[in-house]
PDB file of C-alpha atoms in Angstrom:
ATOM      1  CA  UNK A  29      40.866 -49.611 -14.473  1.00 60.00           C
ATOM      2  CA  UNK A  30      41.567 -46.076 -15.098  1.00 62.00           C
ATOM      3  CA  UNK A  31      38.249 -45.713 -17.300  1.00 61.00           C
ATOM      4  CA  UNK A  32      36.383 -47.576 -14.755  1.00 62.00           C
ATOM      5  CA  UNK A  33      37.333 -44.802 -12.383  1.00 53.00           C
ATOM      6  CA  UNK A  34      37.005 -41.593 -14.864  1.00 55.00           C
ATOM      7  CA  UNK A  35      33.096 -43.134 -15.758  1.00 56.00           C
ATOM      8  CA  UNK A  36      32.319 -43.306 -12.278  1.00 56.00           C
ATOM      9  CA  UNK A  37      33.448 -40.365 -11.105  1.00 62.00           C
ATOM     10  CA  UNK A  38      31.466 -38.453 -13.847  1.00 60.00           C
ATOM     11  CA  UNK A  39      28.796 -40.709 -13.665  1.00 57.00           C
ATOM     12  CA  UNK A  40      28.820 -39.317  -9.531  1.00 60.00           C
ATOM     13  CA  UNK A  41      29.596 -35.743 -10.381  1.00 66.00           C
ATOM     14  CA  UNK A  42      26.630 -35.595 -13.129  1.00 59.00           C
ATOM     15  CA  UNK A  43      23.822 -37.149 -10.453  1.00 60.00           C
ATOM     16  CA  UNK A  44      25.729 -34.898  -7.828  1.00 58.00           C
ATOM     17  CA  UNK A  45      24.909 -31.910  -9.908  1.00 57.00           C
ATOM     18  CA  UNK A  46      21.393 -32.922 -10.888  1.00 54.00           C
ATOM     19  CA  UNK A  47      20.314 -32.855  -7.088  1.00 60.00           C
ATOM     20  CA  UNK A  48      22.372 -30.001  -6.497  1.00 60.00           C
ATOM     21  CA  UNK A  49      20.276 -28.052  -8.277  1.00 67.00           C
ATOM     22  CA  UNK A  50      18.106 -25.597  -6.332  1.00 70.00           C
ATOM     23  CA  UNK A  51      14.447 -26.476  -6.773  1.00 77.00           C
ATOM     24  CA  UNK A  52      12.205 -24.319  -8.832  1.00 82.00           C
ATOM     25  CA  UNK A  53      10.446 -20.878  -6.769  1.00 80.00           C
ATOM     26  CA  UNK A  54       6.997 -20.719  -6.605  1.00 81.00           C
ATOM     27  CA  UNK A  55       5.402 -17.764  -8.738  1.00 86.00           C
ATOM     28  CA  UNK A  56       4.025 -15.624  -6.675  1.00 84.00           C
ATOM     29  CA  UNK A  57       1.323 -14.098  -8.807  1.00 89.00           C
ATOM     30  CA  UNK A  58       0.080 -17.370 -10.009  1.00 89.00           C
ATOM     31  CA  UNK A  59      -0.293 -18.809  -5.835  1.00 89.00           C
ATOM     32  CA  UNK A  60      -2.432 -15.378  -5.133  1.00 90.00           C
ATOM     33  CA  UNK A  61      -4.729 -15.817  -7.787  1.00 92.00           C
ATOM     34  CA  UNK A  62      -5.615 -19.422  -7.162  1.00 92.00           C
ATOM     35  CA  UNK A  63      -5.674 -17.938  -3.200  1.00 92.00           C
ATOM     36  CA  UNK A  64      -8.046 -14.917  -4.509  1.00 94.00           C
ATOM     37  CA  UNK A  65     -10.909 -17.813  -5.037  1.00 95.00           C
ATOM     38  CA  UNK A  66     -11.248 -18.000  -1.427  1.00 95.00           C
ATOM     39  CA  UNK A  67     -12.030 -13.880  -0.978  1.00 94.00           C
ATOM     40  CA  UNK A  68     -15.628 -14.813  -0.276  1.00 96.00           C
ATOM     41  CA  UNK A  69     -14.690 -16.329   2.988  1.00 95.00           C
ATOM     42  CA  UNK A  70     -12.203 -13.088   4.289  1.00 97.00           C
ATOM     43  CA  UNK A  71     -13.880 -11.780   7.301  1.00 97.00           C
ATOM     44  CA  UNK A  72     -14.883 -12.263  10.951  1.00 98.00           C
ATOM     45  CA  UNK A  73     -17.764 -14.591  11.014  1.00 96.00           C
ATOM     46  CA  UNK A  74     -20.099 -15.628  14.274  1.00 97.00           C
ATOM     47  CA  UNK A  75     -22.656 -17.738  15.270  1.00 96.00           C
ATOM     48  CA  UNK A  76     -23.384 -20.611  17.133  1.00 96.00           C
ATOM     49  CA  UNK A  77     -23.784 -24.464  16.483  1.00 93.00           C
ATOM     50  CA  UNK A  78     -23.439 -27.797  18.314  1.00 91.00           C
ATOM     51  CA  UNK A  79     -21.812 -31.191  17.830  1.00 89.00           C
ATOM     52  CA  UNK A  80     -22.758 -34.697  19.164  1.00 91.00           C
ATOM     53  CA  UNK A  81     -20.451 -35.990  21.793  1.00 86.00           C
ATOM     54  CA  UNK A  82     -20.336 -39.662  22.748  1.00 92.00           C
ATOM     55  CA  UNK A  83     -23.206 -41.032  24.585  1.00 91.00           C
ATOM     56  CA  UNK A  84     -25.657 -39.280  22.957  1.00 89.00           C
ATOM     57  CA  UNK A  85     -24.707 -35.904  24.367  1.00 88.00           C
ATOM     58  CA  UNK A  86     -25.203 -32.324  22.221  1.00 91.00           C
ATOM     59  CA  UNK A  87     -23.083 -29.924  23.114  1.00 91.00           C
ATOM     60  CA  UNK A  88     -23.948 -26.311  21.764  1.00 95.00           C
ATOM     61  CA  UNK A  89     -21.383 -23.566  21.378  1.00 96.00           C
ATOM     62  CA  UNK A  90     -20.479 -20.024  20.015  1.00 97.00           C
ATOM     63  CA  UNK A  91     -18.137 -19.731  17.151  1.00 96.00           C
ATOM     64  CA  UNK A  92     -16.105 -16.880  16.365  1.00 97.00           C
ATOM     65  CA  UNK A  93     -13.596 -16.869  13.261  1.00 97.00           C
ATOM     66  CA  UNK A  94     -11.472 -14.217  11.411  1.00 98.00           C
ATOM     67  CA  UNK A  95     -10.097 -14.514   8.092  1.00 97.00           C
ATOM     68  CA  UNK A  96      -7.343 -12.472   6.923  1.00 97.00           C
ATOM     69  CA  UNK A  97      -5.207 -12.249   3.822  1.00 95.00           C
ATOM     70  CA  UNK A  98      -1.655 -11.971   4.286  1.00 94.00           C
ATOM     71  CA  UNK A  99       1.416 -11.953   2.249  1.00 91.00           C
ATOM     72  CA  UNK A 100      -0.042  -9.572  -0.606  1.00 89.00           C
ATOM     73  CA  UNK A 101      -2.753 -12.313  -1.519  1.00 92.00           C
ATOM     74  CA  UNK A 102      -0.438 -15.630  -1.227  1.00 92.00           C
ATOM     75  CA  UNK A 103      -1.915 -16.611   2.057  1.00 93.00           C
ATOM     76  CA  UNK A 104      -4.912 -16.749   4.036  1.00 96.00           C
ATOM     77  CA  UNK A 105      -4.465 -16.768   7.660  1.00 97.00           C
ATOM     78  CA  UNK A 106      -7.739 -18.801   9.780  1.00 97.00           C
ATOM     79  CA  UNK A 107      -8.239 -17.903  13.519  1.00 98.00           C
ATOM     80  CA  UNK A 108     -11.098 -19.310  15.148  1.00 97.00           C
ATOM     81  CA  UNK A 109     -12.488 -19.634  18.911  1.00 97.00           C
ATOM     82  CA  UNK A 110     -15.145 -21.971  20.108  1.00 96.00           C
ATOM     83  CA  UNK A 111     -16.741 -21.693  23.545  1.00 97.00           C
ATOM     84  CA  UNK A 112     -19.872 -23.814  25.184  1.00 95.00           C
ATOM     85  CA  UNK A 113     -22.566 -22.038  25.688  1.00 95.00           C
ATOM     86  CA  UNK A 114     -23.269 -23.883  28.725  1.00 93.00           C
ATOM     87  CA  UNK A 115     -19.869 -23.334  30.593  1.00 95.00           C
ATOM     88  CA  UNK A 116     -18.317 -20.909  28.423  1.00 95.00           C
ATOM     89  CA  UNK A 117     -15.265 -23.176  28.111  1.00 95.00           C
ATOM     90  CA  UNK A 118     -12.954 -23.511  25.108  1.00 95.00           C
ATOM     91  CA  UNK A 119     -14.219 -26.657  22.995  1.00 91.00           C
ATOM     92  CA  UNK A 120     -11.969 -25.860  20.104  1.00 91.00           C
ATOM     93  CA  UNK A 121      -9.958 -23.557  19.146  1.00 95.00           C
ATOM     94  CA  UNK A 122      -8.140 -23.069  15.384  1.00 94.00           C
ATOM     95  CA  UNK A 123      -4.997 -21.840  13.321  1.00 97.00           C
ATOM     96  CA  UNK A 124      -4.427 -22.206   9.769  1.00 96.00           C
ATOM     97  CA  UNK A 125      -2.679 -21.366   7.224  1.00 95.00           C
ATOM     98  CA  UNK A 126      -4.182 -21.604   3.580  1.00 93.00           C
TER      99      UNK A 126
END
């Protein structure tokens, strides 16, 4: 019975350890150069475009977006701002995080 017990309890302290473990940082270096692909699209951008609503309705709109890197490379950050030309309300509006 004794055995039974010392097994288990290193059987539990040995998995207990295992997921104790912190997990493994990200490098870094190696996240802003896959991030660096996406330079190109850093910037504010404009224009305008449209988008088919339902019934057969186009709605056109002005687009504004601004890209930014942040976090010496690691991230990209996406704002973006969408108004109808027609009413000049908000049709969408965006936040990411890349």
């Amino acid at each position: 019975m004794i055995k039974r017990v010392l097994v288990l309890f290193a059987v539990l302290s040995l998995t207990t350890t295992v997921f104790a473990q912190a997990p493994t940082a990200p490098d870094p270096v190696a996240q802003a150069q896959q991030v660096k692909k996406l330079d190109f699209i850093v910037g504010e951008w404009s224009g305008e475009g449209w988008m088919d609503l339902p019934g057969g309705v186009r709605e056109t709109f002005t687009s504004w977006e601004k890209i930014q890197s942040k976090l010496d490379g690691v991230a990209l950050l996406v704002e973006g701002l969408h108004k109808s030309k027609a009413t000049g309300k908000v049709v969408h509006q965006t936040l990411a995080v890349i």
